[in-house]
Coordinates of C-alpha atoms and ligand atoms in Angstrom, one line a residue:
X1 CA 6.3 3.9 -17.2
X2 CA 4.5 5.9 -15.1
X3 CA 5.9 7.7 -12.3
X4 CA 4.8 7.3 -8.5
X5 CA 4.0 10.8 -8.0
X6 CA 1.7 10.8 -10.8
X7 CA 0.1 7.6 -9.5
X8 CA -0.2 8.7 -6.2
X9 CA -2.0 11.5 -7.8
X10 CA -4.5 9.6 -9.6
X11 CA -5.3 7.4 -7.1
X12 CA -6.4 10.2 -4.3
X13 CA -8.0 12.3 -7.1
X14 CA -10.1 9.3 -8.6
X15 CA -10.9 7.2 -5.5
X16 CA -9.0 5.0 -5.5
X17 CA -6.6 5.3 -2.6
X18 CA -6.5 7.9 0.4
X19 CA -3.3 8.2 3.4
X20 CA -4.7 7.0 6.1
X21 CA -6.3 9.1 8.8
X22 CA -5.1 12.5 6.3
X23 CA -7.2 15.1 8.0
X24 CA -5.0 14.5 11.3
X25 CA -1.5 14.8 9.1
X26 CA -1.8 11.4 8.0
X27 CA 0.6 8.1 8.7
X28 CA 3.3 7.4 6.5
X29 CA 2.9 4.0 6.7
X30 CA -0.5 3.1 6.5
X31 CA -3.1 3.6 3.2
X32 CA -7.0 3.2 2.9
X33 CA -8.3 2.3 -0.3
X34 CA -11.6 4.6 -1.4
X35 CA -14.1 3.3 -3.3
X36 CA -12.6 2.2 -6.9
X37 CA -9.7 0.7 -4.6
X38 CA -11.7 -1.2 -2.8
X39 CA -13.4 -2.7 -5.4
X40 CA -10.1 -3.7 -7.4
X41 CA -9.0 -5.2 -3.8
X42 CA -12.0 -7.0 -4.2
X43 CA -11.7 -8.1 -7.5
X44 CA -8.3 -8.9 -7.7
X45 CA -8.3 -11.4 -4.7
X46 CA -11.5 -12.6 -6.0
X47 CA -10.3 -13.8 -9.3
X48 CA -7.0 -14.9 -7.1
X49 CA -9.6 -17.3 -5.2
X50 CA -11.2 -18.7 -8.2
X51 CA -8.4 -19.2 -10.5
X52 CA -6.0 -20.7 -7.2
X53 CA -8.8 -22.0 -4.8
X54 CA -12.3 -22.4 -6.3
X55 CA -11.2 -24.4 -9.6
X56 CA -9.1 -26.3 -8.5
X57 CA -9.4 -29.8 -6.8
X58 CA -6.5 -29.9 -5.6
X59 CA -6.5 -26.7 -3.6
X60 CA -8.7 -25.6 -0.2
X61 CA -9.4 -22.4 1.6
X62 CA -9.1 -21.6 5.2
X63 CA -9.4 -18.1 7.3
X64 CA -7.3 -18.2 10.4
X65 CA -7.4 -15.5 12.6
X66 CA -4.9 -13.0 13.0
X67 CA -3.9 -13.5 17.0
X68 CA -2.9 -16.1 17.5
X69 CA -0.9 -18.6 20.6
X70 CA 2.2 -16.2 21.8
X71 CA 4.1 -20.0 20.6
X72 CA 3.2 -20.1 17.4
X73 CA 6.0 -17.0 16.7
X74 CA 8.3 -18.5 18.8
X75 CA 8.1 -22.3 16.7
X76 CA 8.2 -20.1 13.0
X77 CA 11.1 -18.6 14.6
X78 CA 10.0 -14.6 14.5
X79 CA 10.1 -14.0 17.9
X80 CA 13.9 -14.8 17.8
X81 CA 15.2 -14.2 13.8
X82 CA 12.3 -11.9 12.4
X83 CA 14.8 -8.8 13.0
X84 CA 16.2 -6.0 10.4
X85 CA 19.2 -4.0 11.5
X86 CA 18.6 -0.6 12.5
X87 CA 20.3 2.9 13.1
X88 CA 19.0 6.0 15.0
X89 CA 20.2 9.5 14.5
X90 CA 21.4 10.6 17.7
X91 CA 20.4 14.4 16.7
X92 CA 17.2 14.3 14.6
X93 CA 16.3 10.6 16.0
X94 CA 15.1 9.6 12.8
X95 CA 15.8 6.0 12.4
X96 CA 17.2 3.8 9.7
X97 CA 17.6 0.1 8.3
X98 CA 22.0 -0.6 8.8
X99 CA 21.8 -2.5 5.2
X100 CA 20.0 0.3 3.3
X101 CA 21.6 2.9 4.3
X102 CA 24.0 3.3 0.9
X103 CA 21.0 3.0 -0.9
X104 CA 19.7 6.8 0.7
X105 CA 20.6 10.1 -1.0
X106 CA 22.5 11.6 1.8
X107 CA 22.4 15.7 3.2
X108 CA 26.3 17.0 3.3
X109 CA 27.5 20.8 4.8
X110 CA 29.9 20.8 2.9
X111 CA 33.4 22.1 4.6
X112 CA 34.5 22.9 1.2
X113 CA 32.2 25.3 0.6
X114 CA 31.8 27.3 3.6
X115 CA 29.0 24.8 5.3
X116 CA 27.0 24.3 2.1
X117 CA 24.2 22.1 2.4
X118 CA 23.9 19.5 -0.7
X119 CA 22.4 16.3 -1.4
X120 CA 24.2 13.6 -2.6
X121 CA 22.5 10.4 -4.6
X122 CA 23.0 7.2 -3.0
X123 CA 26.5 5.8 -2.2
X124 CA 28.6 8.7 -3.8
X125 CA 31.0 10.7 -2.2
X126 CA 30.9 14.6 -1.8
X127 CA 32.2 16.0 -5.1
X128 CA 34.0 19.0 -3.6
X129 CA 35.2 17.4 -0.6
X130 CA 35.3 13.6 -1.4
X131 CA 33.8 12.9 1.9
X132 CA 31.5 9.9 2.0
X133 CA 28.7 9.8 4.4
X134 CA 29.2 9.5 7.8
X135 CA 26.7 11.3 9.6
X136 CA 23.1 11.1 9.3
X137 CA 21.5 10.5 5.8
X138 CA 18.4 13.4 6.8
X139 CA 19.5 16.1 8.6
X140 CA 23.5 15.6 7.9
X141 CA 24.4 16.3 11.5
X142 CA 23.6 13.8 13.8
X143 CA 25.7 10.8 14.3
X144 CA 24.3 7.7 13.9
X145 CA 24.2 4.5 16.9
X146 CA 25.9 1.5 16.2
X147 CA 23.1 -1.3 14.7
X148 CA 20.7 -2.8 16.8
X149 CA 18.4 -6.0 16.1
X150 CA 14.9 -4.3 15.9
X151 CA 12.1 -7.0 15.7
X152 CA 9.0 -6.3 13.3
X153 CA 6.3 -8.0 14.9
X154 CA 3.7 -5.7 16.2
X155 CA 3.6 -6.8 20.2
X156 CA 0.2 -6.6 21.9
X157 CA -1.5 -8.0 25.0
X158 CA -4.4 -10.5 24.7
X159 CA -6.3 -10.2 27.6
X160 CA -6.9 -7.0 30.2
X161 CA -4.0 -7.6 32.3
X162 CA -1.2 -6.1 30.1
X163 CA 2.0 -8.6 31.6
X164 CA 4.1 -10.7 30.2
X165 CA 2.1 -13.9 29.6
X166 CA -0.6 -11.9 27.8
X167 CA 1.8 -10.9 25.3
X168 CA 1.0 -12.1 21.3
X169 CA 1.6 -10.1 18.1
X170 CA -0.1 -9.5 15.7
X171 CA 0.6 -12.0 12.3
X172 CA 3.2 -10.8 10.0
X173 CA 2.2 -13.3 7.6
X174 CA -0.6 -15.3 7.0
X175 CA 1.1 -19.0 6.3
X176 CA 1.8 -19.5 10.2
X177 CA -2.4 -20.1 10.6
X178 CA -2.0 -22.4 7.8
X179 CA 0.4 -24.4 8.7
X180 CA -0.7 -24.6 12.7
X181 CA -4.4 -25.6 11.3
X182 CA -2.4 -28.6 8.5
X183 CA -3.8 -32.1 10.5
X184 CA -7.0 -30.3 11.0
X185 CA -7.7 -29.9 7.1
X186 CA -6.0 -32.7 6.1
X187 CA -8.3 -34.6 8.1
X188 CA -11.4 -32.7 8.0
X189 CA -10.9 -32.8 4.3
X190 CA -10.2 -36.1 3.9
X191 CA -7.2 -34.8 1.4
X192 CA -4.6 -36.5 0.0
X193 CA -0.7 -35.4 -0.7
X194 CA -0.2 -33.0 -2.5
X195 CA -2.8 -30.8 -1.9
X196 CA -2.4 -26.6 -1.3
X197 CA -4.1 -24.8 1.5
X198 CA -5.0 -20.8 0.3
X199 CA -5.5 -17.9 2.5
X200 CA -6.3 -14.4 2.1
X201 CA -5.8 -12.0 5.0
X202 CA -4.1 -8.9 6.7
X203 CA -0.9 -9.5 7.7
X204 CA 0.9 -6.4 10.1
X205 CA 4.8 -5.5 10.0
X206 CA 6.7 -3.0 12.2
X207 CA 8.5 -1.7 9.0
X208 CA 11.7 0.7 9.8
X209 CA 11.5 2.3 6.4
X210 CA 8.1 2.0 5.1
X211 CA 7.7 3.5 2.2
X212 CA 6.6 4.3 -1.7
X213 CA 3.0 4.3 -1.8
X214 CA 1.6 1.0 -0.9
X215 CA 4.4 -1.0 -1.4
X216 CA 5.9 -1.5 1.8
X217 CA 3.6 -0.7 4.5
X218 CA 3.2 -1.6 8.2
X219 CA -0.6 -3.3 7.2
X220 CA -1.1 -5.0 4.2
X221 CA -2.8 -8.3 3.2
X222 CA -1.0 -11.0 1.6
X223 CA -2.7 -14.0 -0.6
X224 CA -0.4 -17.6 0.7
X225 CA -0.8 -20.7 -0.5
X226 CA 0.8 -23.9 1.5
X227 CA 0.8 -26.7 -1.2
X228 CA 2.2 -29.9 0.9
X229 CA 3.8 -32.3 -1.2
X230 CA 4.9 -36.1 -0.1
X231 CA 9.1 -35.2 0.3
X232 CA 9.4 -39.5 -0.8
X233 CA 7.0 -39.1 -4.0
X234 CA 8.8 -38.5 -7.9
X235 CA 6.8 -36.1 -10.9
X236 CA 9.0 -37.0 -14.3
X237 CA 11.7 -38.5 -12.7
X238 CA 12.5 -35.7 -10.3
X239 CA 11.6 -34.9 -6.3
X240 CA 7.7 -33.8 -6.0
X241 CA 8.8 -30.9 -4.6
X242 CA 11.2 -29.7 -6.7
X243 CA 8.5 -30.6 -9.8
X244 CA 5.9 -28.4 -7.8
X245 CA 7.6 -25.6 -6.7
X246 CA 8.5 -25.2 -11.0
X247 CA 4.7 -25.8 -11.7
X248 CA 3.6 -22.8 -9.2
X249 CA 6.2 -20.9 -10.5
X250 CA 5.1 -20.7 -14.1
X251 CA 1.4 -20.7 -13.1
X252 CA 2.1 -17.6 -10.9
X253 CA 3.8 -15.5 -14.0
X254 CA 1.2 -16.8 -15.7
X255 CA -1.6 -15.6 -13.5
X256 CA -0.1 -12.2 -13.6
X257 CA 0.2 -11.9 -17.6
X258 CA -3.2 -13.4 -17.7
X259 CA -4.6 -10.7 -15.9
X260 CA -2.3 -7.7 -17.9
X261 CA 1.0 -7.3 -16.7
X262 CA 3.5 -7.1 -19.8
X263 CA 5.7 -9.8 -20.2
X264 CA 8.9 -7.2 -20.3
X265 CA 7.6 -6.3 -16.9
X266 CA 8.0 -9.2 -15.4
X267 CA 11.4 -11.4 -14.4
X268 CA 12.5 -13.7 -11.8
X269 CA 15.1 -13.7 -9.4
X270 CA 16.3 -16.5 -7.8
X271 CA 17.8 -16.2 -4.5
X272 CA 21.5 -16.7 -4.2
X273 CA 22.4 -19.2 -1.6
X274 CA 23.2 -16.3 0.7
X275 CA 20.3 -14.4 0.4
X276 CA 17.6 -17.9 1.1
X277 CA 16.2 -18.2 4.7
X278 CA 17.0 -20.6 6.9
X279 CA 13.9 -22.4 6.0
X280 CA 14.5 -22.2 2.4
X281 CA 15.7 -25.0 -0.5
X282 CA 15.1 -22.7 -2.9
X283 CA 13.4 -19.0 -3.3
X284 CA 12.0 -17.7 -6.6
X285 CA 10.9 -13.9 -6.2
X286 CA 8.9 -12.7 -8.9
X287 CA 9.6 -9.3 -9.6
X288 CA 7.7 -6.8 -11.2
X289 CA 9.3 -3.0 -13.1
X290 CA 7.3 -1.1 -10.5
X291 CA 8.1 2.7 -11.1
X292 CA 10.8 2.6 -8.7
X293 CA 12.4 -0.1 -10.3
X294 CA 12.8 -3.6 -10.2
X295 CA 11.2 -5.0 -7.1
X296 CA 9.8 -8.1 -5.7
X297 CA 6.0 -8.3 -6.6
X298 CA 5.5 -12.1 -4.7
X299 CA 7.9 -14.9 -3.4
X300 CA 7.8 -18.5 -4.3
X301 CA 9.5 -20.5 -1.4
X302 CA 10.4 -24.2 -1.3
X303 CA 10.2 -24.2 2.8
X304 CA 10.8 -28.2 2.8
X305 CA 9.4 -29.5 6.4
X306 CA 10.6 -26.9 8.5
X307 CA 7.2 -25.2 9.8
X308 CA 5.5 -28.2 10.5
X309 CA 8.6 -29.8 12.5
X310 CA 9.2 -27.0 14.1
X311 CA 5.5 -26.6 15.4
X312 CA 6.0 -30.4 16.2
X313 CA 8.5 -29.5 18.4
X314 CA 6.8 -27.0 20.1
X315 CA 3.3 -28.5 20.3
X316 CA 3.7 -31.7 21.2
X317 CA 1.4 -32.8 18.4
X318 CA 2.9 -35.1 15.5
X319 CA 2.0 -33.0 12.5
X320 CA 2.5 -36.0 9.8
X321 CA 1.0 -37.7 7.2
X322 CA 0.5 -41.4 6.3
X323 CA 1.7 -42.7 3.2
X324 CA -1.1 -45.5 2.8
X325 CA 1.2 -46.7 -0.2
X326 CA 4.1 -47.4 1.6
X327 CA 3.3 -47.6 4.9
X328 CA 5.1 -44.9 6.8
X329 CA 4.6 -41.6 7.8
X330 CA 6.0 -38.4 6.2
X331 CA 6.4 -34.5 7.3
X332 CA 4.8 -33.0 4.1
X333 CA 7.7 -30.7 1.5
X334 CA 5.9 -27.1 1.2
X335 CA 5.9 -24.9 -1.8
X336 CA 4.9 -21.5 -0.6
X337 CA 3.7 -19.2 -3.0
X338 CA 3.1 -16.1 -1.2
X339 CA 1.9 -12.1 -2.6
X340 CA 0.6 -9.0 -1.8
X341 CA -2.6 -8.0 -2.8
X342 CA -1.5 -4.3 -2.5
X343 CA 1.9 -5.2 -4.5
X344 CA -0.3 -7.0 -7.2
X345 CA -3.0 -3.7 -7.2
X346 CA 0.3 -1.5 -7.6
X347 CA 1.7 -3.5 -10.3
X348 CA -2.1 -4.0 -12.0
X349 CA -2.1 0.3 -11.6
X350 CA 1.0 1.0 -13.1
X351 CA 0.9 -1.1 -15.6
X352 CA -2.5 -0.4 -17.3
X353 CA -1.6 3.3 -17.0
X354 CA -1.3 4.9 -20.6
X355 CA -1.5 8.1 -22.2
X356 CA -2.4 8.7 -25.3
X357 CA -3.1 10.9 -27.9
X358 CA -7.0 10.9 -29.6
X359 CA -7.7 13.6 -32.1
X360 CA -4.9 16.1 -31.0
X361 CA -6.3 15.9 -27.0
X362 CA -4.1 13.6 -24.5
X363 CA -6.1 10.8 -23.4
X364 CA -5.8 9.4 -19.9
X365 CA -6.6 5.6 -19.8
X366 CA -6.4 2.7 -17.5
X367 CA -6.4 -0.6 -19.3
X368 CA -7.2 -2.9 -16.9
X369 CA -8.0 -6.5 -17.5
X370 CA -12.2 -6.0 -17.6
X371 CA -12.4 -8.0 -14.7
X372 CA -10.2 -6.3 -12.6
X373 CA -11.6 -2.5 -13.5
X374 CA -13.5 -1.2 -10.6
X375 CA -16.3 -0.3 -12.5
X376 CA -17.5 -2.9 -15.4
X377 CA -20.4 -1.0 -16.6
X378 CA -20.4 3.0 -16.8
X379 CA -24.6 3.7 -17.6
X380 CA -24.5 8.0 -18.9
X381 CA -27.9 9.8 -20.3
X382 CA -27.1 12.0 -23.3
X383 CA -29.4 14.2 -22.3
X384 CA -30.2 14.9 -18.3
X385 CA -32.6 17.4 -19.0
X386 CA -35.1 14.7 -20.5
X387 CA -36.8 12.4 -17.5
X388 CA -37.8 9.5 -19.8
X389 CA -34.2 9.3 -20.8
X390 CA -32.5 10.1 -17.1
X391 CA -35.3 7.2 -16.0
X392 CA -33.9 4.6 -18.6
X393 CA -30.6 4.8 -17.7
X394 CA -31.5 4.3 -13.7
X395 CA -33.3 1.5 -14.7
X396 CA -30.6 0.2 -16.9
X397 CA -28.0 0.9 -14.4
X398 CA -30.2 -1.0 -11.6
X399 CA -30.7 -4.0 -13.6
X400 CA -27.1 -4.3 -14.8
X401 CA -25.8 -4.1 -11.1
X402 CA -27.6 -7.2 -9.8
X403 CA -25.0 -8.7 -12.1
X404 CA -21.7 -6.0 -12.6
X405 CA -20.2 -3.2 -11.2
X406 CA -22.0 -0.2 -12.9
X407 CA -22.2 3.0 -12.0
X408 CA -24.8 5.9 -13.3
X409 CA -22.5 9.4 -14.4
X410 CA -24.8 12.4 -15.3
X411 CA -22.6 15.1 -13.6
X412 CA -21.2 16.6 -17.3
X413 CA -21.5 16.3 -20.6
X414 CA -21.3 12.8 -23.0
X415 CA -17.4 13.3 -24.3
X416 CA -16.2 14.8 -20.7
X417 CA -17.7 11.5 -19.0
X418 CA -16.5 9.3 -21.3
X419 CA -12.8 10.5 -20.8
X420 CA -14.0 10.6 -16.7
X421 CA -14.6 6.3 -17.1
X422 CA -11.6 6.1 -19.1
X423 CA -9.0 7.3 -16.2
X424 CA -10.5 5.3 -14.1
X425 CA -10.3 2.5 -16.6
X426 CA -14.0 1.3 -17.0
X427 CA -13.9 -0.9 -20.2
X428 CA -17.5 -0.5 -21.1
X429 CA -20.2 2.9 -21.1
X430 CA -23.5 2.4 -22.0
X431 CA -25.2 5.8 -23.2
X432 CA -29.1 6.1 -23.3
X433 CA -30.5 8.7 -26.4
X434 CA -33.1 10.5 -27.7
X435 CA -33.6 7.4 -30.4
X436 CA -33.3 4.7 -27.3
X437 CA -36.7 6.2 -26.2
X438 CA -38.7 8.0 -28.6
X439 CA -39.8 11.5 -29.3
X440 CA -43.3 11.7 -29.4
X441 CA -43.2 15.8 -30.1
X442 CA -42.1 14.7 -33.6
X443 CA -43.4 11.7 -33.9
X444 CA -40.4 9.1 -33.5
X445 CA -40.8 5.7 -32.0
X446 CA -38.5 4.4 -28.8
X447 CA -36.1 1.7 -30.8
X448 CA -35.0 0.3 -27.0
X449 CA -31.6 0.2 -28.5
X450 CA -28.7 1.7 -26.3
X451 CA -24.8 2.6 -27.3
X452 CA -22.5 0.3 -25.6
X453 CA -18.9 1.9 -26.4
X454 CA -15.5 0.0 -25.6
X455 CA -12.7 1.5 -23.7
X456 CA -9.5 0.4 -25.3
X457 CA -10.9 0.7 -29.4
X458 CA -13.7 3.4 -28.5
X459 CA -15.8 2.2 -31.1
X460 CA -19.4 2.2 -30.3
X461 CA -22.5 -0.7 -31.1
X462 CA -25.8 -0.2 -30.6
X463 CA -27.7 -3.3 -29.5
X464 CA -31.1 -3.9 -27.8
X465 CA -31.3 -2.4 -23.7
X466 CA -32.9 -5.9 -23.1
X467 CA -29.5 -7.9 -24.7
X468 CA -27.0 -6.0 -22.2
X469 CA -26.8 -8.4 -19.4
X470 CA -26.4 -11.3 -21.9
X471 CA -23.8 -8.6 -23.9
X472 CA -21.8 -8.4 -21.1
X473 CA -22.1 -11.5 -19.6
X474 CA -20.1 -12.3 -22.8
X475 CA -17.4 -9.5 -22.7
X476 CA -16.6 -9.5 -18.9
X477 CA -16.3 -13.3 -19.8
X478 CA -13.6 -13.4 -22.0
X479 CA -15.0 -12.7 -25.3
X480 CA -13.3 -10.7 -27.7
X481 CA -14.8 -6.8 -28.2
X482 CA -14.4 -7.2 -32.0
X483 CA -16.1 -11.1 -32.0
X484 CA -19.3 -9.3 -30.0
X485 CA -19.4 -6.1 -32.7
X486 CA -19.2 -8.4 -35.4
X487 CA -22.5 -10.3 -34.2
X488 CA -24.3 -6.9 -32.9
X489 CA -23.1 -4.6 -35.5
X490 CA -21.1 -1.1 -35.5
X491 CA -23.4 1.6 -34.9
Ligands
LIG1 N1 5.0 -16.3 4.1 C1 6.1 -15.8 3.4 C2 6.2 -14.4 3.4 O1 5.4 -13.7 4.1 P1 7.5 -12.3 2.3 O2 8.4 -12.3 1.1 O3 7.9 -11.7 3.6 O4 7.1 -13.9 2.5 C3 5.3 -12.2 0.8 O5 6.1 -11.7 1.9 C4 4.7 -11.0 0.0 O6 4.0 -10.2 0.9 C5 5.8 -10.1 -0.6 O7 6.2 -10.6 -1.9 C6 5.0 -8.8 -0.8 O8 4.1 -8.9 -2.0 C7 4.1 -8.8 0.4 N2 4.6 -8.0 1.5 C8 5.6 -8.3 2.4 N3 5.9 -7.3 3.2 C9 5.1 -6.3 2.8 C10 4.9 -4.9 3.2 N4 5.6 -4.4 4.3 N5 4.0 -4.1 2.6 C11 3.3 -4.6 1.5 N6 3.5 -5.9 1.1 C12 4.3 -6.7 1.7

């Protein structure tokens, strides 16, 4: 498995993410993604839509915006429970989550040996003087406060008079916009239970500890569904909800394997009575070997009628539905299955990192699903000192792109920008020849034909320029690299 730092690496040296606002000493918190990152965003909650929204009849989509009624947090319950314990140093003021802090390697001047400053891994005493950590975790002298409740929604005022009754937040998840806009859908829609509502949006948290890459940051987008099930209604003999909230499970480990993640990289984790929120019948996390361990890639919550009662309550509204079959009306059961896009981009990253070995040389490739890689199409001349060829490939490269990410590379030579397309894990190059069109010095006719060459075998085909869009119509689409070679033929 790759390691963060290594990944960080990549990702700033390739495009694909920056820290954001770097050239004034950056934010901790906060990442922009450059342009490869952007277009794996893109892609990934593109095929998230399609797969979970678009194909399905049973699903909608909705965009709610991200301010919201001041109410709204106060019905979900964040104003009042959305709180993590924290500790300040009172010397170095740094500040830390209470329930993580045995989970910090801590700094120890150590009395044993004369003052010696050491760091000691998490939740270990000092082996010369046994001590176990009292002070400060970062600078080992300050004493920390007694824990606080320290709310993580990001307060702001809507309006130009910055008072009290202007005060709203900014969302720290998306489902609250689904669940306030439910009777409007439902009716809009004309839909009948169950049916799922899907969002994709930015989502803002006050985080104490942000931290490892894009994992945990203060701004991040999330990709919700709300699928409302009727609480009264039985699938096989057992409660709809409890059938569904099994169904979206498995088609959410299924979705991630589907699009590359190994198998051995994935597990649940079922929360432990303790651990479920108030709202919760039953959690499923799904959690994913990110290089620093096992760690919660999305959340599959059963969050029974809670929201929409508890916006009842505070609205005034009757959020229910009516069971034409038996007469009555019902608050809707919701299965919630709820991720990260930048948790899912982390996980797609790490886990189509490889390095490999190709004639003696270490090859670095990213083996990303081909229609998650940010570039689908890689179009290189072989030679950029002839114009008829450099033209080709320009034309080539324009034509593809009405249909495919491609890109045109003539910025070194042919085995240098294959490797280049590799690390940033475009599955296909193109490569436009001498052959491809003509040398009339000597007398040799244009063939048209161009080398496509595949990422993960590197074997290379030669087909007809005006076959490509068709070509890789077919390979972005699913079809197998070896079932295409055997039609074209190995060049
Ligand atoms: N509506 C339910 C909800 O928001 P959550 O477990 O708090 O549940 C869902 O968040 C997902 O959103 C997480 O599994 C994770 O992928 C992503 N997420 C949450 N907090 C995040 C943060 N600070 N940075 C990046 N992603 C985050």
């Amino acid at each position: 498995m790759i390691s963060m730092d290594t990944l960080v690496s990549l990702c700033k040296r390739r495009g694909f993410v920056f820290q954001s606002s770097e050239i004034y000493g950056g934010t901790g918190s906060c990442w922009d993604y450059g342009p490869l990152g952007v277009e794996l965003k893109n892609k990934i909650k593109r095929v998230w839509w399609r797969d979970f929204v678009q194909q399905r009849s049973d699903m909608v989509g909705l965009d709610a915006s991200i301010l919201m009624h001041s109410m709204v947090w106060k019905a979900s319950g964040h104003v009042d429970h959305f709180t993590d314990p924290m500790v300040d140093c009172r010397e170095c003021r740094h500040r830390f989550r209470a329930d993580q802090l045995e989970e910090t390697p801590w700094v120890h001047y150590c009395p044993a040996t004369k003052g010696n400053k050491f760091t000691i891994p998490a939740g270990e005493a000092c082996t010369h003087c046994g001590a176990p950590r009292t002070l400060c975790p970062d600078c080992g002298k300050g004493e920390l406060t007694p824990p606080r409740q320290f709310n993580l929604m990001f307060k702001t005022f809507m309006g130009p008079v910055e008072e009290d009754a202007a005060v709203t937040y900014l969302r720290p998840e998306t489902a609250q916009g689904i669940f306030v806009n439910f009777e409007n859908v439902q009716q809009s829609m004309r839909r009948k239970l169950p049916f799922g509502i899907g969002q994709i949006g930015k989502a803002f948290r006050n985080e104490i500890t942000p931290g490892n890459f894009i994992f945990r940051t203060r701004e991040f987008e999330q990709m919700e569904i709300e699928y409302f099930v009727n609480p009264h209604d039985t699938v096989e003999g057992r409660p709809a909800d409890e059938h569904w909230h099994d169904r979206w499970i498995e088609d959410c480990l299924a979705w991630f394997q589907r699009y590359g993640l190994q198998a051995e990289n994935l597990r649940l984790h079922e929360h432990e009575r303790g651990e479920l929120a108030h709202y919760s019948k039953r959690t499923a996390d799904l959690q994913y070997r990110f290089p620093i361990g096992w760690s919660e890639l999305m959340g599959i919550a059963n969050r029974t009628d809670f929201d929409l009662k508890q916006h009842a309550k505070f609205s005034g509204k009757t959020l229910t539905y009516f069971d034409e079959e038996r007469k009555e009306h019902v608050v809707p059961y919701v299965i919630e299955p709820s991720a990260g896009v930048d948790r899912a981009l982390l996980a797609f990253l790490a886990d189509a990192y490889r390095e490999e070995e190709v004639r003696g040389e270490k090859r670095v490739v990213l083996r990303f699903h081909p229609e998650l890689a940010p570039v689908s199409v890689a179009v290189l001349p072989l030679l950029k000192k002839r114009d008829d060829i450099v033209r080709t490939a320009h034309a080539i490269r324009d034509e593809l792109s009405r249909h495919f990410t491609a890109v045109y590379d003539d910025t070194a030579a042919i085995g240098r920008l294959y490797r280049r397309q590799d690390e940033v894990g475009t599955p296909y190059c193109v490569t436009v020849d001498v052959q491809t069109v003509g040398d009339t010095d000597r007398g040799e006719p244009a063939d048209g034909k161009v080398t496509i060459r595949d990422r993960d075998s590197m074997e290379q085909i030669r087909v007809p320029a005006s076959r490509l869009v068709a070509v890789f119509g077919d390979l972005l689409g699913g079809e197998r690299w070896a079932d295409v070679a055997a039609q074209t033929g190995r060049g």
